[in-house]
Amino acid sequence: MDDTDHETLVDLRRDLHRHPEPAWCEFYTTARVVEACRRIGVDELHVGRDAVDPAARMAVPDDDELADWFERALDDGADPDVLEQLEGGHTGAIAVLERGEGPTVALRVDVDALHITESDDADHYPASEGFRSEHEGQMHACGHDGHAAIGVGVLEAVAESDFAGTFKLVFQPAEERVGGGKAVAESGHLDDVDYLYAVHLGLDHPTGEVVAGVDGFLAVSHLLAEFDGEPAHAGAHPEEGRNAVQAMATAIQNLYAIPRHDGGATRVNAGRAGGGTATNIIPEDAFVEGEVRGETTELMRYMKAKADRVLTSAAEMHECEVDISTEGEAPSATSDDELREIFGREAGGVAGVDSVLDRDALGGSEDATFLMQRVQKQGGLACYVCVGTDHPGGHHTSTFDVDERSIDIGVESLTNAVLRVAEERP
């Protein structure tokens, strides 16, 4: 990659870093990647509703939040014509190159940010170099700005190559809430895909190290439980109330008592909770947001069924009602050996790569698994890869950053793998 291409991708990455947007609010981000795709020149460009199945979206913010982010994107200078296609939180895009006879190869990158306030310390590189988040309370703390830049770089490289076949680049929204993968998978755009790669930066691997095949995805389900009780004066007539906070507290305690399973690792966490209005009022409402995970999709479903029972029983114990909803979900998946072997071989010859790991376990969750499973069920192959990057803070922390040298490594490694897959057709 020459210096001009590198600077173009770094500029894009830094622009996206300055304008982080959470799940289904990636209006500015989508407009910017659409602009990049048009500059490169693609044969098809599916945007917004044309890129996702609207009915399959999960964890969509309310209308007021969507409207606020839409207006912010306008104020930041996003193309109004593109934004019009994204109204209502229908974000994301899919670019397609048609290059004659050959297989269909796809690359998935995610583009959303996190609800984290970015560090403003002088030794935090984005702060010292002037591209710290301009949206207080939001931050690209997981490298998705770098993922988008890598995707654009691969698209341009494939467009300029002798690639034969169809190449699809998926800019997926809402990964952090595991809310967008299913909507992309059910859009139909992957149904003709023969080979799919998905990529992540970092994952505690340093710059110069790549992982040819990531496995160990924990299937996950995010839940919201809203308890409804009856208010009463806590001093004069406490017996007339039905305490929703008490039901919520009982539920949280018992969620952590769900029996483990001999089939593999399981997880449960109550991440947010609240309720009530005053110390002298029996609280009539309360909520808990949490998640369950499993080493397999079946183990996640075991945990989910137990969690639902715990929440329902806690409500009944305290004579309350509870409404339980699934806010986001993703299955487990396995990377196919054929694509893993090709990526490892191709990445090993890229300048700057000094270590290639055959496999590693993610240890977390990712909704790229929806896309992987969709392709695999259609008879195709899928693989999740990692491009290491030095970062001063861990993922999802206020000091996270990516080493921009890893963008070049990602672009060249993935481009070479895409070209080789199309040639070899494993």
Coordinates of N, CA, C and O in Angstrom, one line a residue, residues 134-308:
E134 N -15.8 13.9 19.4 CA -16.5 15.1 19.5 C -17.9 14.9 20.1 O -18.7 15.9 20.3
H135 N -18.3 13.7 20.3 CA -19.6 13.3 20.9 C -19.4 12.8 22.3 O -19.0 11.6 22.5
E136 N -19.4 13.7 23.3 CA -19.2 13.3 24.7 C -20.1 12.1 25.1 O -21.3 12.1 24.9
G137 N -19.4 11.2 25.8 CA -20.2 10.0 26.2 C -20.2 8.9 25.2 O -20.7 7.8 25.5
Q138 N -19.6 9.1 24.0 CA -19.6 8.1 22.9 C -18.1 8.0 22.5 O -17.4 9.0 22.4
M139 N -17.7 6.8 22.1 CA -16.3 6.6 21.8 C -16.2 5.3 20.9 O -16.9 4.3 21.2
H140 N -15.3 5.3 20.0 CA -14.8 4.1 19.3 C -13.8 3.5 20.2 O -12.6 3.7 20.0
A141 N -14.3 2.6 21.1 CA -13.4 2.0 22.1 C -13.2 0.5 21.8 O -12.7 -0.2 22.6
C142 N -13.5 0.1 20.5 CA -13.3 -1.3 20.2 C -12.7 -1.4 18.8 O -12.6 -2.5 18.3
G143 N -12.4 -0.3 18.1 CA -11.7 -0.4 16.8 C -12.6 -0.5 15.6 O -12.1 -0.7 14.5
H144 N -13.9 -0.2 15.8 CA -14.7 -0.3 14.6 C -14.5 0.8 13.6 O -14.8 0.6 12.4
D145 N -13.9 1.9 14.0 CA -13.5 2.9 13.1 C -12.4 2.4 12.2 O -12.4 2.6 10.9
G146 N -11.5 1.6 12.8 CA -10.4 1.0 12.0 C -11.0 -0.1 11.1 O -10.5 -0.3 10.0
H147 N -12.0 -0.9 11.6 CA -12.6 -1.9 10.7 C -13.2 -1.3 9.5 O -13.0 -1.8 8.4
A148 N -13.9 -0.2 9.6 CA -14.5 0.5 8.5 C -13.4 0.9 7.5 O -13.6 0.7 6.2
A149 N -12.3 1.4 8.0 CA -11.2 1.9 7.1 C -10.6 0.7 6.4 O -10.3 0.7 5.2
I150 N -10.4 -0.4 7.1 CA -9.9 -1.6 6.5 C -10.8 -2.1 5.3 O -10.4 -2.5 4.2
G151 N -12.1 -2.1 5.6 CA -13.1 -2.5 4.6 C -13.0 -1.7 3.4 O -13.0 -2.2 2.2
V152 N -12.9 -0.4 3.5 CA -12.8 0.5 2.3 C -11.5 0.2 1.6 O -11.5 0.2 0.4
G153 N -10.4 0.0 2.3 CA -9.2 -0.3 1.7 C -9.2 -1.6 0.9 O -8.7 -1.7 -0.2
V154 N -9.8 -2.6 1.4 CA -10.0 -3.9 0.7 C -10.8 -3.7 -0.5 O -10.5 -4.2 -1.6
L155 N -11.9 -3.0 -0.4 CA -12.8 -2.7 -1.5 C -12.0 -2.1 -2.7 O -12.1 -2.5 -3.8
E156 N -11.2 -1.1 -2.4 CA -10.5 -0.4 -3.4 C -9.4 -1.3 -4.0 O -9.2 -1.3 -5.3
A157 N -8.8 -2.1 -3.2 CA -7.7 -3.0 -3.7 C -8.3 -4.1 -4.6 O -7.7 -4.4 -5.6
V158 N -9.4 -4.6 -4.2 CA -10.1 -5.7 -5.0 C -10.6 -5.0 -6.3 O -10.4 -5.6 -7.4
A159 N -11.1 -3.8 -6.3 CA -11.6 -3.1 -7.5 C -10.4 -2.9 -8.5 O -10.7 -2.9 -9.7
E160 N -9.2 -2.7 -8.0 CA -8.1 -2.4 -8.9 C -7.3 -3.7 -9.2 O -6.3 -3.6 -10.0
S161 N -7.8 -4.8 -8.8 CA -7.0 -6.1 -9.0 C -7.6 -6.9 -10.2 O -8.6 -6.4 -10.9
D162 N -7.1 -8.1 -10.4 CA -7.7 -8.9 -11.5 C -8.6 -10.0 -10.9 O -8.8 -11.0 -11.5
F163 N -9.2 -9.6 -9.8 CA -10.2 -10.5 -9.1 C -11.3 -10.9 -10.1 O -11.8 -10.0 -10.9
A164 N -11.7 -12.1 -10.1 CA -12.7 -12.6 -11.0 C -13.9 -13.2 -10.1 O -13.7 -14.2 -9.4
G165 N -15.0 -12.6 -10.2 CA -16.2 -13.1 -9.4 C -16.9 -11.9 -8.9 O -16.9 -10.8 -9.5
T166 N -17.6 -12.1 -7.8 CA -18.4 -11.0 -7.1 C -17.8 -10.8 -5.7 O -17.6 -11.7 -5.0
F167 N -17.6 -9.5 -5.4 CA -17.1 -9.2 -4.1 C -18.1 -8.3 -3.4 O -18.6 -7.3 -3.9
K168 N -18.5 -8.7 -2.1 CA -19.4 -7.9 -1.4 C -18.8 -7.4 -0.1 O -18.1 -8.2 0.6
L169 N -18.9 -6.1 0.2 CA -18.4 -5.6 1.4 C -19.6 -5.1 2.3 O -20.4 -4.3 1.9
V170 N -19.7 -5.7 3.5 CA -20.8 -5.4 4.4 C -20.3 -4.5 5.5 O -19.5 -4.9 6.3
F171 N -20.9 -3.3 5.6 CA -20.7 -2.4 6.7 C -21.9 -2.6 7.6 O -23.0 -2.1 7.4
Q172 N -21.6 -3.4 8.7 CA -22.7 -3.8 9.6 C -22.9 -2.9 10.8 O -22.0 -2.6 11.5
P173 N -24.2 -2.5 11.0 CA -24.4 -1.7 12.2 C -24.7 -2.5 13.4 O -24.9 -3.7 13.3
A174 N -24.7 -1.9 14.6 CA -25.2 -2.4 15.8 C -24.6 -3.7 16.3 O -25.2 -4.5 17.0
E175 N -23.3 -3.9 16.1 CA -22.6 -5.1 16.7 C -22.5 -5.0 18.2 O -22.7 -6.0 18.9
E176 N -22.2 -3.8 18.7 CA -22.0 -3.7 20.2 C -23.2 -4.1 21.0 O -23.1 -4.5 22.1
R177 N -24.4 -4.0 20.4 CA -25.6 -4.4 21.1 C -26.1 -5.8 20.5 O -27.2 -6.2 20.8
V178 N -25.2 -6.5 19.8 CA -25.6 -7.7 19.1 C -27.0 -7.6 18.5 O -27.8 -8.5 18.6
G179 N -27.2 -6.5 17.8 CA -28.5 -6.2 17.3 C -28.6 -6.1 15.8 O -29.7 -6.0 15.2
G180 N -27.4 -6.1 15.1 CA -27.4 -5.9 13.7 C -27.1 -7.1 12.8 O -27.5 -7.1 11.6
G181 N -26.4 -8.0 13.3 CA -26.0 -9.2 12.6 C -27.2 -10.0 12.0 O -27.2 -10.4 10.8
K182 N -28.2 -10.2 12.8 CA -29.3 -10.9 12.3 C -30.0 -10.2 11.2 O -30.5 -10.8 10.2
A183 N -30.1 -8.9 11.3 CA -30.8 -8.1 10.3 C -30.1 -8.1 8.9 O -30.7 -8.1 7.9
V184 N -28.7 -8.2 9.0 CA -28.0 -8.4 7.7 C -28.1 -9.8 7.2 O -28.3 -10.0 6.0
A185 N -28.0 -10.8 8.1 CA -28.1 -12.2 7.7 C -29.4 -12.5 7.0 O -29.5 -13.3 6.0
E186 N -30.5 -11.9 7.5 CA -31.8 -12.1 6.9 C -32.2 -11.2 5.8 O -33.4 -11.2 5.3
S187 N -31.3 -10.4 5.4 CA -31.6 -9.4 4.3 C -31.6 -10.1 2.9 O -32.1 -9.5 1.9
G188 N -31.0 -11.3 2.8 CA -30.9 -12.0 1.5 C -29.6 -11.7 0.8 O -29.3 -12.5 -0.1
H189 N -28.8 -10.7 1.2 CA -27.6 -10.4 0.5 C -26.5 -11.4 0.6 O -25.6 -11.4 -0.2
L190 N -26.6 -12.3 1.6 CA -25.6 -13.3 1.8 C -26.0 -14.6 1.2 O -25.2 -15.6 1.3
D191 N -27.1 -14.8 0.7 CA -27.6 -16.1 0.3 C -26.9 -16.6 -0.9 O -26.9 -17.8 -1.2
D192 N -26.1 -15.8 -1.7 CA -25.3 -16.3 -2.8 C -23.8 -16.2 -2.5 O -23.0 -16.5 -3.4
V193 N -23.5 -16.0 -1.2 CA -22.1 -15.9 -0.8 C -21.5 -17.2 -0.7 O -22.0 -18.1 0.1
D194 N -20.4 -17.5 -1.3 CA -19.6 -18.7 -1.2 C -18.6 -18.7 -0.1 O -18.4 -19.7 0.6
Y195 N -18.0 -17.5 0.1 CA -16.9 -17.4 1.1 C -17.1 -16.1 1.8 O -17.3 -15.0 1.2
L196 N -17.0 -16.1 3.2 CA -17.2 -14.9 4.0 C -16.0 -14.8 5.0 O -15.7 -15.8 5.7
Y197 N -15.4 -13.7 5.0 CA -14.5 -13.3 6.1 C -15.1 -12.2 6.9 O -15.8 -11.3 6.4
A198 N -14.8 -12.2 8.2 CA -15.1 -11.1 9.1 C -13.8 -10.8 9.9 O -13.0 -11.7 10.1
V199 N -13.6 -9.6 10.3 CA -12.3 -9.2 10.8 C -12.5 -8.3 12.1 O -13.5 -7.6 12.2
H200 N -11.5 -8.5 13.0 CA -11.5 -7.6 14.2 C -10.1 -7.2 14.5 O -9.1 -8.0 14.3
L201 N -9.9 -6.0 14.9 CA -8.6 -5.5 15.3 C -8.3 -5.8 16.7 O -9.3 -5.7 17.6
G202 N -7.1 -6.1 17.1 CA -6.7 -6.1 18.5 C -6.9 -7.5 19.1 O -6.2 -8.4 19.0
L203 N -8.0 -7.5 20.0 CA -8.3 -8.7 20.8 C -7.1 -9.2 21.6 O -6.8 -10.4 21.7
D204 N -6.3 -8.2 22.0 CA -5.2 -8.4 22.9 C -4.0 -9.1 22.1 O -3.1 -9.6 22.8
H205 N -4.0 -9.0 20.8 CA -2.8 -9.4 20.0 C -2.1 -8.1 19.5 O -2.7 -7.2 19.1
P206 N -0.8 -8.1 19.6 CA 0.0 -6.9 19.2 C 0.0 -6.7 17.7 O -0.2 -7.6 16.9
T207 N 0.4 -5.5 17.4 CA 0.7 -5.1 16.0 C 1.8 -6.1 15.4 O 2.8 -6.3 16.1
G208 N 1.5 -6.6 14.2 CA 2.4 -7.6 13.6 C 2.0 -9.0 13.8 O 2.5 -9.9 13.2
E209 N 1.0 -9.3 14.7 CA 0.5 -10.6 14.9 C -0.9 -10.7 14.3 O -1.7 -9.8 14.5
V210 N -1.2 -11.8 13.6 CA -2.5 -12.1 13.1 C -3.0 -13.4 13.6 O -2.2 -14.3 13.9
V211 N -4.3 -13.6 13.7 CA -4.9 -14.9 14.0 C -5.7 -15.3 12.8 O -6.7 -14.6 12.4
A212 N -5.4 -16.5 12.3 CA -6.0 -17.0 11.0 C -7.4 -17.4 11.2 O -8.2 -17.4 10.3
G213 N -7.8 -17.9 12.4 CA -9.1 -18.4 12.6 C -9.5 -18.2 14.0 O -8.9 -18.8 14.9
V214 N -10.5 -17.4 14.3 CA -11.0 -17.1 15.7 C -12.2 -18.0 15.9 O -13.2 -18.1 15.1
D215 N -12.2 -18.7 17.0 CA -13.4 -19.5 17.4 C -13.7 -19.2 18.9 O -13.3 -18.1 19.4
G216 N -14.4 -20.0 19.6 CA -14.7 -19.8 21.0 C -15.7 -18.6 21.2 O -15.6 -17.9 22.2
F217 N -16.6 -18.4 20.2 CA -17.6 -17.4 20.4 C -18.6 -17.9 21.4 O -19.2 -19.0 21.3
L218 N -18.9 -17.1 22.4 CA -20.0 -17.4 23.4 C -21.3 -16.9 22.8 O -21.4 -15.7 22.5
A219 N -22.2 -17.8 22.6 CA -23.6 -17.3 22.2 C -24.1 -16.4 23.4 O -23.9 -16.7 24.5
V220 N -24.9 -15.4 23.0 CA -25.3 -14.4 24.0 C -26.7 -14.0 23.8 O -27.2 -14.0 22.6
S221 N -27.4 -13.7 24.8 CA -28.8 -13.1 24.8 C -28.8 -12.0 25.8 O -28.6 -12.2 27.0
H222 N -29.2 -10.7 25.3 CA -29.4 -9.6 26.2 C -30.8 -9.5 26.6 O -31.7 -9.6 25.7
L223 N -31.1 -9.3 27.8 CA -32.5 -9.3 28.3 C -32.8 -8.0 29.0 O -31.9 -7.4 29.6
L224 N -34.0 -7.6 29.0 CA -34.6 -6.5 29.8 C -35.8 -7.0 30.5 O -36.8 -7.5 29.8
A225 N -35.8 -6.9 31.8 CA -37.0 -7.3 32.6 C -37.5 -6.0 33.3 O -36.8 -5.4 34.0
E226 N -38.8 -5.7 33.1 CA -39.4 -4.6 33.7 C -40.5 -5.0 34.7 O -41.5 -5.7 34.2
F227 N -40.3 -4.7 35.9 CA -41.2 -5.2 37.0 C -42.3 -4.1 37.3 O -42.0 -2.9 37.3
D228 N -43.5 -4.5 37.5 CA -44.6 -3.6 37.8 C -45.3 -4.0 39.1 O -45.8 -5.2 39.2
G229 N -45.3 -3.1 40.1 CA -45.9 -3.4 41.4 C -47.0 -2.4 41.7 O -47.8 -2.0 40.8
E230 N -47.1 -2.0 43.0 CA -48.2 -1.1 43.4 C -47.6 -0.2 44.4 O -47.0 -0.6 45.4
P231 N -47.7 1.2 44.2 CA -47.2 2.1 45.2 C -48.0 2.2 46.5 O -49.2 1.9 46.5
A232 N -47.4 2.6 47.6 CA -48.1 2.8 48.8 C -47.2 3.6 49.7 O -46.0 3.7 49.5
H233 N -47.7 4.2 50.8 CA -46.9 5.0 51.7 C -46.1 4.0 52.5 O -46.7 3.1 53.2
A234 N -44.8 4.2 52.5 CA -43.9 3.2 53.1 C -44.0 3.2 54.7 O -43.7 2.2 55.3
G235 N -44.5 4.3 55.2 CA -44.6 4.4 56.7 C -46.0 4.1 57.2 O -46.2 3.3 58.1
A236 N -47.0 4.7 56.5 CA -48.4 4.5 57.0 C -49.0 3.2 56.6 O -49.7 2.6 57.4
H237 N -48.8 2.8 55.3 CA -49.6 1.6 54.8 C -48.7 0.8 53.9 O -49.0 0.5 52.8
P238 N -47.5 0.3 54.5 CA -46.6 -0.5 53.6 C -47.3 -1.8 53.1 O -46.9 -2.3 52.0
E239 N -48.3 -2.3 53.8 CA -48.9 -3.6 53.4 C -49.7 -3.4 52.2 O -50.1 -4.4 51.5
E240 N -50.1 -2.2 51.8 CA -50.9 -2.0 50.6 C -50.1 -2.0 49.3 O -50.6 -1.9 48.2
G241 N -48.8 -1.9 49.5 CA -47.9 -1.9 48.3 C -47.4 -3.2 47.8 O -47.5 -4.2 48.5
R242 N -47.0 -3.2 46.6 CA -46.3 -4.4 46.0 C -45.0 -3.9 45.5 O -44.9 -3.2 44.5
N243 N -43.9 -4.3 46.1 CA -42.6 -3.7 45.9 C -41.9 -4.3 44.7 O -41.3 -5.4 44.7
A244 N -41.8 -3.5 43.7 CA -41.2 -3.9 42.4 C -39.6 -4.0 42.6 O -39.0 -4.8 42.0
V245 N -39.0 -3.1 43.4 CA -37.6 -3.1 43.6 C -37.2 -4.4 44.4 O -36.2 -5.0 44.1
Q246 N -38.1 -4.8 45.3 CA -37.8 -6.1 46.0 C -37.8 -7.3 45.1 O -37.0 -8.2 45.1
A247 N -38.8 -7.2 44.1 CA -38.8 -8.3 43.1 C -37.6 -8.3 42.3 O -37.0 -9.3 42.0
M248 N -37.2 -7.1 41.9 CA -36.0 -7.0 41.0 C -34.7 -7.5 41.8 O -33.9 -8.2 41.2
A249 N -34.6 -7.1 43.1 CA -33.5 -7.5 43.9 C -33.4 -9.0 44.0 O -32.4 -9.7 44.0
T250 N -34.6 -9.6 44.3 CA -34.7 -11.1 44.4 C -34.2 -11.7 43.1 O -33.5 -12.7 43.1
A251 N -34.7 -11.2 42.0 CA -34.3 -11.7 40.7 C -32.8 -11.7 40.5 O -32.2 -12.7 40.0
I252 N -32.2 -10.5 40.8 CA -30.8 -10.4 40.5 C -30.0 -11.4 41.4 O -29.1 -12.1 40.9
Q253 N -30.4 -11.6 42.6 CA -29.7 -12.5 43.5 C -29.8 -13.9 43.0 O -28.8 -14.7 42.9
N254 N -31.0 -14.3 42.5 CA -31.2 -15.7 42.0 C -30.7 -15.9 40.6 O -30.4 -17.1 40.2
L255 N -30.5 -14.9 39.8 CA -29.9 -15.1 38.5 C -28.5 -15.6 38.7 O -28.1 -16.5 37.9
Y256 N -27.8 -15.2 39.7 CA -26.4 -15.6 39.9 C -26.4 -17.0 40.5 O -25.3 -17.6 40.6
A257 N -27.5 -17.6 40.9 CA -27.6 -18.9 41.4 C -28.0 -19.9 40.4 O -28.2 -21.1 40.8
I258 N -28.2 -19.5 39.2 CA -28.5 -20.5 38.1 C -27.4 -21.6 38.1 O -26.2 -21.3 38.0
P259 N -27.8 -22.9 38.1 CA -26.8 -23.9 38.1 C -26.0 -23.9 36.9 O -26.5 -23.7 35.8
R260 N -24.7 -24.2 37.0 CA -23.8 -24.3 35.9 C -24.2 -25.6 35.1 O -24.9 -26.4 35.6
H261 N -23.6 -25.7 33.9 CA -23.9 -26.9 33.1 C -22.7 -27.7 32.7 O -21.6 -27.1 32.4
D262 N -22.8 -29.0 32.7 CA -21.6 -29.8 32.4 C -21.3 -29.8 30.9 O -20.2 -30.4 30.5
G263 N -22.1 -29.2 30.1 CA -21.8 -29.2 28.7 C -20.8 -28.1 28.2 O -20.4 -28.1 27.1
G264 N -20.5 -27.2 29.1 CA -19.5 -26.2 28.8 C -19.7 -24.9 29.6 O -20.5 -24.8 30.5
A265 N -19.0 -23.9 29.2 CA -19.0 -22.6 29.9 C -20.3 -21.9 29.8 O -20.9 -21.9 28.7
T266 N -20.7 -21.3 30.9 CA -21.9 -20.4 30.9 C -21.6 -19.1 31.6 O -20.8 -19.1 32.5
R267 N -22.4 -18.1 31.3 CA -22.2 -16.8 32.0 C -23.6 -16.2 32.2 O -24.5 -16.4 31.5
V268 N -23.6 -15.3 33.3 CA -24.8 -14.5 33.5 C -24.3 -13.2 34.2 O -23.4 -13.2 34.9
N269 N -25.0 -12.1 33.8 CA -24.6 -10.8 34.4 C -25.8 -9.9 34.4 O -26.5 -9.8 33.4
A270 N -26.0 -9.3 35.6 CA -27.0 -8.2 35.7 C -26.2 -6.9 35.6 O -25.5 -6.5 36.5
G271 N -26.3 -6.2 34.5 CA -25.4 -5.1 34.2 C -26.0 -3.7 34.6 O -25.2 -2.8 35.0
R272 N -27.3 -3.6 34.5 CA -27.9 -2.3 35.0 C -29.2 -2.6 35.7 O -29.9 -3.6 35.3
A273 N -29.5 -1.8 36.7 CA -30.8 -2.0 37.5 C -31.2 -0.7 38.1 O -30.4 0.2 38.3
G274 N -32.5 -0.6 38.3 CA -33.0 0.6 39.0 C -34.5 0.5 39.2 O -35.1 -0.4 38.8
G275 N -35.0 1.6 39.9 CA -36.4 1.6 40.1 C -36.7 2.5 41.3 O -35.9 3.0 42.0
G276 N -38.0 2.7 41.5 CA -38.5 3.5 42.6 C -38.4 5.0 42.4 O -37.8 5.5 41.4
T277 N -39.1 5.7 43.3 CA -39.1 7.2 43.2 C -38.7 8.0 44.4 O -38.2 9.1 44.3
A278 N -38.9 7.4 45.6 CA -38.6 8.1 46.8 C -38.4 7.1 48.0 O -39.0 6.0 47.9
T279 N -37.7 7.5 49.0 CA -37.5 6.6 50.1 C -38.8 6.3 50.9 O -38.8 5.2 51.6
N280 N -39.8 7.1 50.8 CA -41.0 6.9 51.6 C -42.2 6.3 50.8 O -43.3 6.4 51.2
I281 N -41.8 5.8 49.6 CA -42.9 5.2 48.7 C -42.5 3.8 48.3 O -41.3 3.6 47.9
I282 N -43.4 2.9 48.5 CA -43.2 1.5 48.1 C -43.0 1.6 46.5 O -43.9 2.1 45.9
P283 N -41.9 1.2 46.0 CA -41.7 1.4 44.5 C -42.6 0.5 43.7 O -42.7 -0.7 43.9
E284 N -43.2 1.2 42.7 CA -44.2 0.4 41.8 C -43.5 -0.1 40.5 O -44.1 -0.9 39.8
D285 N -42.3 0.4 40.2 CA -41.6 -0.1 39.0 C -40.1 -0.3 39.3 O -39.6 0.4 40.1
A286 N -39.6 -1.2 38.5 CA -38.1 -1.4 38.6 C -37.7 -2.2 37.3 O -38.6 -2.7 36.6
F287 N -36.4 -2.2 37.1 CA -36.0 -2.9 35.9 C -34.6 -3.5 36.2 O -33.9 -3.1 37.0
V288 N -34.3 -4.5 35.3 CA -32.9 -5.0 35.3 C -32.6 -5.3 33.9 O -33.4 -5.9 33.2
E289 N -31.4 -4.9 33.4 CA -30.8 -5.3 32.1 C -29.7 -6.2 32.4 O -28.8 -5.9 33.2
G290 N -29.6 -7.3 31.6 CA -28.6 -8.3 31.8 C -28.3 -9.1 30.6 O -28.9 -8.8 29.5
E291 N -27.5 -10.1 30.8 CA -27.2 -11.0 29.7 C -26.9 -12.4 30.2 O -26.5 -12.6 31.3
V292 N -27.1 -13.4 29.3 CA -26.7 -14.7 29.6 C -25.8 -15.2 28.3 O -26.1 -14.7 27.2
R293 N -24.8 -16.0 28.6 CA -24.0 -16.5 27.5 C -23.7 -18.0 27.7 O -23.9 -18.5 28.8
G294 N -23.4 -18.6 26.6 CA -23.0 -20.0 26.7 C -22.0 -20.4 25.6 O -21.9 -19.7 24.6
E295 N -21.2 -21.4 25.9 CA -20.1 -21.8 25.0 C -20.7 -22.3 23.7 O -20.1 -22.2 22.6
T296 N -22.0 -22.7 23.7 CA -22.7 -23.1 22.5 C -24.0 -22.4 22.5 O -24.5 -21.9 23.6
T297 N -24.7 -22.4 21.4 CA -26.0 -21.7 21.3 C -27.0 -22.5 22.2 O -27.8 -21.9 22.9
E298 N -26.8 -23.8 22.3 CA -27.7 -24.6 23.2 C -27.5 -24.2 24.6 O -28.5 -24.1 25.4
L299 N -26.3 -24.0 25.1 CA -26.0 -23.6 26.4 C -26.6 -22.2 26.7 O -27.0 -22.0 27.8
M300 N -26.4 -21.3 25.8 CA -27.0 -20.0 26.0 C -28.6 -20.1 26.2 O -29.1 -19.5 27.0
R301 N -29.2 -21.0 25.4 CA -30.7 -21.1 25.5 C -31.0 -21.8 26.8 O -32.1 -21.4 27.4
Y302 N -30.2 -22.7 27.3 CA -30.4 -23.2 28.7 C -30.4 -22.1 29.7 O -31.3 -22.0 30.6
M303 N -29.4 -21.2 29.6 CA -29.3 -20.1 30.6 C -30.4 -19.1 30.4 O -31.0 -18.6 31.4
K304 N -30.9 -18.9 29.2 CA -32.0 -18.0 28.9 C -33.3 -18.5 29.6 O -34.0 -17.8 30.2
A305 N -33.5 -19.8 29.4 CA -34.7 -20.4 29.9 C -34.7 -20.3 31.5 O -35.7 -20.0 32.1
K306 N -33.5 -20.6 32.1 CA -33.4 -20.5 33.5 C -33.6 -19.1 34.0 O -34.2 -18.8 35.0
A307 N -33.0 -18.1 33.3 CA -33.2 -16.7 33.6 C -34.6 -16.2 33.6 O -35.1 -15.5 34.4
D308 N -35.3 -16.6 32.5 CA -36.7 -16.3 32.4 C -37.5 -16.8 33.6 O -38.4 -16.1 34.1

